[in-house]
CSV table of N, CA, C and O in Angstrom, one decimal:
chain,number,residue,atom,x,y,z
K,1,UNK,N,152.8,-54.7,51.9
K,1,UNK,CA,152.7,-55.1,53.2
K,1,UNK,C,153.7,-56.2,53.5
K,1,UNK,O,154.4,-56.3,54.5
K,2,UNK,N,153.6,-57.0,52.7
K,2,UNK,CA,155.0,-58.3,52.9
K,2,UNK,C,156.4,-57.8,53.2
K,2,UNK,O,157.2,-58.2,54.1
K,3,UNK,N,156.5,-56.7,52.2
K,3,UNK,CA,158.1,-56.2,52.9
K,3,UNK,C,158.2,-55.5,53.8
K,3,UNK,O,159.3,-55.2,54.2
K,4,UNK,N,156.7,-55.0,54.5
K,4,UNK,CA,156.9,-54.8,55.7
K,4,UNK,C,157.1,-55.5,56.9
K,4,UNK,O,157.7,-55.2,57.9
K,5,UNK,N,156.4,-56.6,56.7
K,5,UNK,CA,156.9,-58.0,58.0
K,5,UNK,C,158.4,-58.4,57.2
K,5,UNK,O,158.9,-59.3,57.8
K,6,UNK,N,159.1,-57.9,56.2
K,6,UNK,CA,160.1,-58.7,56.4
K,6,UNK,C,160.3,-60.2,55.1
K,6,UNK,O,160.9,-61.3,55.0
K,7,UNK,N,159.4,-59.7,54.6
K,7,UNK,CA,159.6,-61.2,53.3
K,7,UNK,C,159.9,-60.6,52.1
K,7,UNK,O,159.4,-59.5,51.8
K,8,UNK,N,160.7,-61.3,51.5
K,8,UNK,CA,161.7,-61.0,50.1
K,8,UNK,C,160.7,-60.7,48.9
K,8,UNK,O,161.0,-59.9,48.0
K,9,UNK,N,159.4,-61.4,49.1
K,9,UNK,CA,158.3,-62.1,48.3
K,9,UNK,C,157.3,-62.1,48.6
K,9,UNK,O,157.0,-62.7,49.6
K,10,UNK,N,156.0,-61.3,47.5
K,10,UNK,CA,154.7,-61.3,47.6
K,10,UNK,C,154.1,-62.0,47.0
K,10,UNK,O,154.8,-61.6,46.0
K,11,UNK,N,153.2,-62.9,46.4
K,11,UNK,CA,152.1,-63.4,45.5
K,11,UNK,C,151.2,-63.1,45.4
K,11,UNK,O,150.3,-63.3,46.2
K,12,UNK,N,151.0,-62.4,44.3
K,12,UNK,CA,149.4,-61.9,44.1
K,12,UNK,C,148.0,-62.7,43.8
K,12,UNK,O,146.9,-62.3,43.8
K,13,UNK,N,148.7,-64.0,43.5
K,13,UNK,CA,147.9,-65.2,43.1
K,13,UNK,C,148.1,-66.6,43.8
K,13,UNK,O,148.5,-66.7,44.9
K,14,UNK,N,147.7,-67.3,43.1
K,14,UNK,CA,147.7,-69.2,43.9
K,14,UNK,C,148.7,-69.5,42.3
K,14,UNK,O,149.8,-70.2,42.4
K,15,UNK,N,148.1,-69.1,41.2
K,15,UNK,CA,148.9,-69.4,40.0
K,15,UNK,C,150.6,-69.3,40.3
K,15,UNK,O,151.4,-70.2,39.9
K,16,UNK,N,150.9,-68.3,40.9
K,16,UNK,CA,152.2,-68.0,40.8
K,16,UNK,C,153.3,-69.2,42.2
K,16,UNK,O,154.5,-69.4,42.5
K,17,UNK,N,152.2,-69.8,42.7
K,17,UNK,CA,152.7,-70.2,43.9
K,17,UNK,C,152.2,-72.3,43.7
K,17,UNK,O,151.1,-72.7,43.5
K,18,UNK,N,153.2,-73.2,43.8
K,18,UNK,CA,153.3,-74.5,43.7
K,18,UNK,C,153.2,-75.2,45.1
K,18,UNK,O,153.1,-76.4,44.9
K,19,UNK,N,153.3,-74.9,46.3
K,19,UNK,CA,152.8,-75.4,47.3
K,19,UNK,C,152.2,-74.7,48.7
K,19,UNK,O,153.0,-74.2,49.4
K,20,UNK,N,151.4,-74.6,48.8
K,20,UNK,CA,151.2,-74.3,50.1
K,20,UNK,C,150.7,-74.3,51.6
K,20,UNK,O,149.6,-74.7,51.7
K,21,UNK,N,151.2,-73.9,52.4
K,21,UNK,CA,151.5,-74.6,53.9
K,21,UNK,C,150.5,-73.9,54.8
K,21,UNK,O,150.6,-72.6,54.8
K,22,UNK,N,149.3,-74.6,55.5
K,22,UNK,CA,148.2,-73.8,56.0
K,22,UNK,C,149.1,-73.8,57.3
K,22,UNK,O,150.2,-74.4,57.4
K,23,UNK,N,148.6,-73.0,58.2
K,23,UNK,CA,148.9,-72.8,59.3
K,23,UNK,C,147.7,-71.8,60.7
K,23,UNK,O,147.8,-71.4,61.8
K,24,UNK,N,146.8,-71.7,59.8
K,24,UNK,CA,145.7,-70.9,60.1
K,24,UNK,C,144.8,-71.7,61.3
K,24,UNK,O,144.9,-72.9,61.3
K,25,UNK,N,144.1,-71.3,61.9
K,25,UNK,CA,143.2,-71.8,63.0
K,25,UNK,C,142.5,-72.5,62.7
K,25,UNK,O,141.9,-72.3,61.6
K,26,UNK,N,142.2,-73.9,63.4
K,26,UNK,CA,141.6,-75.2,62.9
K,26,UNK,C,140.2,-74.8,62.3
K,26,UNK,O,139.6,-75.6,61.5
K,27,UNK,N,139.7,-73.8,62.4
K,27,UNK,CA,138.1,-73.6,62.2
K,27,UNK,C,138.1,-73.0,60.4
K,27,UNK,O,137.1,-72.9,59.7
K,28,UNK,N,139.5,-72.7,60.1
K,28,UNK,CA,139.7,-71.7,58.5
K,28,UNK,C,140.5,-73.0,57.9
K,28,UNK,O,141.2,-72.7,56.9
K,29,UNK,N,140.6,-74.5,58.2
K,29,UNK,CA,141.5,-75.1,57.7
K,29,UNK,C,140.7,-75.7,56.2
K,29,UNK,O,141.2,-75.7,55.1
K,30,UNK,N,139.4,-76.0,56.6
K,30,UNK,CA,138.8,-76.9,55.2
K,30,UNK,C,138.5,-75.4,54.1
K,30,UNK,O,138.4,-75.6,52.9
K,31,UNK,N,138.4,-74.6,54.5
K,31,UNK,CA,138.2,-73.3,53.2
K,31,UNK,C,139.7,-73.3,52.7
K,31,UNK,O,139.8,-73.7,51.6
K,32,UNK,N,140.7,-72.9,53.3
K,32,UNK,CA,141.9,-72.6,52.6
K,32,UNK,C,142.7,-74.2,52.1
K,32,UNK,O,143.6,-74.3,51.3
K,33,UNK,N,142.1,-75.1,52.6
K,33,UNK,CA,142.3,-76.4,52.3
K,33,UNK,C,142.2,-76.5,50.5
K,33,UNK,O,142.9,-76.6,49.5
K,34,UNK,N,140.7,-76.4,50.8
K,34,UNK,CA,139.7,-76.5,49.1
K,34,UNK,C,140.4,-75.4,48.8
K,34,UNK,O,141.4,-75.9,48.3
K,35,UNK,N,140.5,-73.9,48.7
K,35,UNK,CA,140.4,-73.0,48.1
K,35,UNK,C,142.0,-73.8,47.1
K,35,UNK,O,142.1,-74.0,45.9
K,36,UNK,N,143.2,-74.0,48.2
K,36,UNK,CA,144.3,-74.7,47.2
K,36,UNK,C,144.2,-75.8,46.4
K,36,UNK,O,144.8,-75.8,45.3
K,37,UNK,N,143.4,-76.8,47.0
K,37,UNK,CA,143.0,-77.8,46.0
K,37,UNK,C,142.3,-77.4,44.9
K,37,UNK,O,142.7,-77.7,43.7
K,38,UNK,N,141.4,-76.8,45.2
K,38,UNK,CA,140.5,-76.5,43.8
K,38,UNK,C,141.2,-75.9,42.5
K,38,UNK,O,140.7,-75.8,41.5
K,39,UNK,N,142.8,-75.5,42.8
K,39,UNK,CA,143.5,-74.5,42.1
K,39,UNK,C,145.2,-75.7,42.1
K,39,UNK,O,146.3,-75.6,42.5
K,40,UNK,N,144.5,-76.6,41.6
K,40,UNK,CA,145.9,-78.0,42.2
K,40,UNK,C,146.8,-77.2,42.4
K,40,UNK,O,147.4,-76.6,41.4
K,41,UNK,N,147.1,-76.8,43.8
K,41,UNK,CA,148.2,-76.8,44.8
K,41,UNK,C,148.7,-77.9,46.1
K,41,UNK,O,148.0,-78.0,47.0
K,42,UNK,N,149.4,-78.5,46.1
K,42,UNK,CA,150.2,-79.0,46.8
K,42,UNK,C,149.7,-78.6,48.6
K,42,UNK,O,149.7,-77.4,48.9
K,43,UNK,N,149.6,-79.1,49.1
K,43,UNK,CA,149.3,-78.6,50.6
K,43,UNK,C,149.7,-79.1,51.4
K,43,UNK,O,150.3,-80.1,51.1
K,44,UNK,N,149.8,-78.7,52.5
K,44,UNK,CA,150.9,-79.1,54.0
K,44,UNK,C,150.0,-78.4,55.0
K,44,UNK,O,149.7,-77.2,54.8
K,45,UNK,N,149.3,-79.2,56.0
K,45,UNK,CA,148.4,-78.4,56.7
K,45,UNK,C,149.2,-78.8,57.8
K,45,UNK,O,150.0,-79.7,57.9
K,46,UNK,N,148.9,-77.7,58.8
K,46,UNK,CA,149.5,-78.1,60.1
K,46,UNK,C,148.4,-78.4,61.3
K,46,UNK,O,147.2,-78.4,60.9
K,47,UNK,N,148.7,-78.5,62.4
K,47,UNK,CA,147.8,-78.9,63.2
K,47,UNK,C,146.5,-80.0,62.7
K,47,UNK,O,146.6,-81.0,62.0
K,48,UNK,N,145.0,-79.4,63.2
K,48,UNK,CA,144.2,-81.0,62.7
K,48,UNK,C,144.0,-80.2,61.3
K,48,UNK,O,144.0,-79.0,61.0
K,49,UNK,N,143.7,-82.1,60.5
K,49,UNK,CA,143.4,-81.8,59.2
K,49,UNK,C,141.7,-80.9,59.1
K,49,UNK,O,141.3,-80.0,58.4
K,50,UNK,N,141.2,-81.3,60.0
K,50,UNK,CA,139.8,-80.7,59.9
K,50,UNK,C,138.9,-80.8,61.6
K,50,UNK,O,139.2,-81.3,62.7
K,51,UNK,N,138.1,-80.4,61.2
K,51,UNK,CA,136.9,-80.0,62.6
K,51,UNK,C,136.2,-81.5,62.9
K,51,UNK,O,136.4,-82.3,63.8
K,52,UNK,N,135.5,-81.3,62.0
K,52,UNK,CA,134.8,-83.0,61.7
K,52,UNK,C,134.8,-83.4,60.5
K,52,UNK,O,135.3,-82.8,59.5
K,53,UNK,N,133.7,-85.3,60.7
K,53,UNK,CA,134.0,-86.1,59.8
K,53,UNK,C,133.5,-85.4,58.3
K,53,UNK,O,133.9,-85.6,57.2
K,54,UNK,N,132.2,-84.4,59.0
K,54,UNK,CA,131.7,-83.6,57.0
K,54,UNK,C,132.5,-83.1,56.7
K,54,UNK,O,132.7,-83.3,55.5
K,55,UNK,N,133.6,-82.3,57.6
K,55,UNK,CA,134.3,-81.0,56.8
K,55,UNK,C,135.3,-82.2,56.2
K,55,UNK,O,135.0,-82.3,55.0
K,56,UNK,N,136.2,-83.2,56.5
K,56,UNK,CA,137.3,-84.2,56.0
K,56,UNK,C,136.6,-84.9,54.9
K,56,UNK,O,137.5,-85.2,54.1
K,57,UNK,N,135.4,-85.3,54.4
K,57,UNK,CA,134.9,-85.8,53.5
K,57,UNK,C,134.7,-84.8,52.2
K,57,UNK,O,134.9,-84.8,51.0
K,58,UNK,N,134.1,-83.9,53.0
K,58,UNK,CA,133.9,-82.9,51.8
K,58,UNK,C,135.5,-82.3,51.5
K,58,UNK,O,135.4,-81.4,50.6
K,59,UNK,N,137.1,-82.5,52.0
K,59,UNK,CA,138.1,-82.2,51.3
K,59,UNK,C,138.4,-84.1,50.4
K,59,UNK,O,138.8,-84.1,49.3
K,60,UNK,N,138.2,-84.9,51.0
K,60,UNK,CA,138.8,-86.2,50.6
K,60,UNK,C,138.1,-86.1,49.1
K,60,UNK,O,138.7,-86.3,48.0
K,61,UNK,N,136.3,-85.8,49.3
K,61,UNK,CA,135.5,-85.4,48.0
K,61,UNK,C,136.5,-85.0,46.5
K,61,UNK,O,136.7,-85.7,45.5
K,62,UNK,N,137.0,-83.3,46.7
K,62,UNK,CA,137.6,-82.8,46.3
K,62,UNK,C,139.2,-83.3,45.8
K,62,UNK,O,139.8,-83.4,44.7
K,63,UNK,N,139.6,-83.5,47.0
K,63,UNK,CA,141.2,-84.6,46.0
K,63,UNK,C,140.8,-85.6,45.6
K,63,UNK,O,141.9,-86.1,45.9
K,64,UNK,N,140.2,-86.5,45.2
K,64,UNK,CA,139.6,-87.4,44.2
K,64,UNK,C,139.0,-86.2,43.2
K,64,UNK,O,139.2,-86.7,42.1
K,65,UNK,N,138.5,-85.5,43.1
K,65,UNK,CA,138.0,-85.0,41.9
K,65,UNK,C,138.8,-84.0,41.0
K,65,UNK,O,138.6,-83.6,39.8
K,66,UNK,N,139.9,-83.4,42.3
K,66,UNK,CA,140.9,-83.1,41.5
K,66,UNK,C,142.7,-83.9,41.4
K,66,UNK,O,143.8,-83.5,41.2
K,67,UNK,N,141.9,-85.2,41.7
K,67,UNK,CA,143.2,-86.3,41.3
K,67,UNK,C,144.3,-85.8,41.9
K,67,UNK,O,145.2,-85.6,41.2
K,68,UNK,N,144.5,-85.6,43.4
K,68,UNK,CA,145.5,-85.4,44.1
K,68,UNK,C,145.4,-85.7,45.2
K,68,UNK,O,144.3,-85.8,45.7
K,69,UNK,N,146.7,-86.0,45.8
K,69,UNK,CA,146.9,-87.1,47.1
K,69,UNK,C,146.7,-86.3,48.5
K,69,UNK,O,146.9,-85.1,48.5
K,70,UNK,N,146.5,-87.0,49.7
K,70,UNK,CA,146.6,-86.4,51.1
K,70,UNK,C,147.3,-87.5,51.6
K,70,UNK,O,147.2,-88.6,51.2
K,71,UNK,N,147.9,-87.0,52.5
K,71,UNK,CA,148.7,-87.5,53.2
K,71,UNK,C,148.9,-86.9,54.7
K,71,UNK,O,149.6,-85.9,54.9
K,72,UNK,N,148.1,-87.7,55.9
K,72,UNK,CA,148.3,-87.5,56.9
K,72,UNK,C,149.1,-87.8,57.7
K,72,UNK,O,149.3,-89.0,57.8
K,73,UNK,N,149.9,-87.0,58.5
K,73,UNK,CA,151.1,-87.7,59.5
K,73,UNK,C,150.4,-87.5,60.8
K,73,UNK,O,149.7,-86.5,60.9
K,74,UNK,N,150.5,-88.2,61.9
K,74,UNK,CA,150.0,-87.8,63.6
K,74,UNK,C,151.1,-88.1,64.1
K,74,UNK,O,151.8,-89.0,63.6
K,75,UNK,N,151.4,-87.4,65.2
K,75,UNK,CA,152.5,-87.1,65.9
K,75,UNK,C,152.3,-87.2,67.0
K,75,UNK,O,151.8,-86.3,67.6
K,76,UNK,N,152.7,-88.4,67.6
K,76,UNK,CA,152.6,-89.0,69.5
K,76,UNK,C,153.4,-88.7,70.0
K,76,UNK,O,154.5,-88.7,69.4
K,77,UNK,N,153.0,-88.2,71.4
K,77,UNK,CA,154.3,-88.4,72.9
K,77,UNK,C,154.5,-89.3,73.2
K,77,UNK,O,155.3,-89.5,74.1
């Protein structure tokens, strides 16, 4: 399916892949959030980091437990 939209490159795994960039609808952001963390990947979320204060605690939870950093940027007009 990937070289059918046009990409060089498929992953069959999270193993094979060192960072990755959510871009998915704010409501799918803390599952695919955890799902990379839980597998230390590197992440780049776009839009909000999360829904609410449980869903952002229960990721902050997780990079403390798997000893990796977050880093939020906000972006004003």
């Amino acid at each position: 399916m990937c070289t059918e939209l046009g990409f060089k490159k498929c992953y069959d795994s999270y193993k094979e892949v060192y960072i990755a960039y959510i871009a998915t609808h704010n409501n799918t952001n803390k599952e695919n959030l955890l799902l990379c963390l839980n597998n230390g990947k590197a992440v780049l979320c776009e839009k909000l980091f999360n829904i609410n204060a449980k869903e952002t605690e229960e990721v902050i939870k997780c990079l403390r437990e798997c000893k990796l950093e977050c880093n939020v940027i906000t972006l004003e007009e």
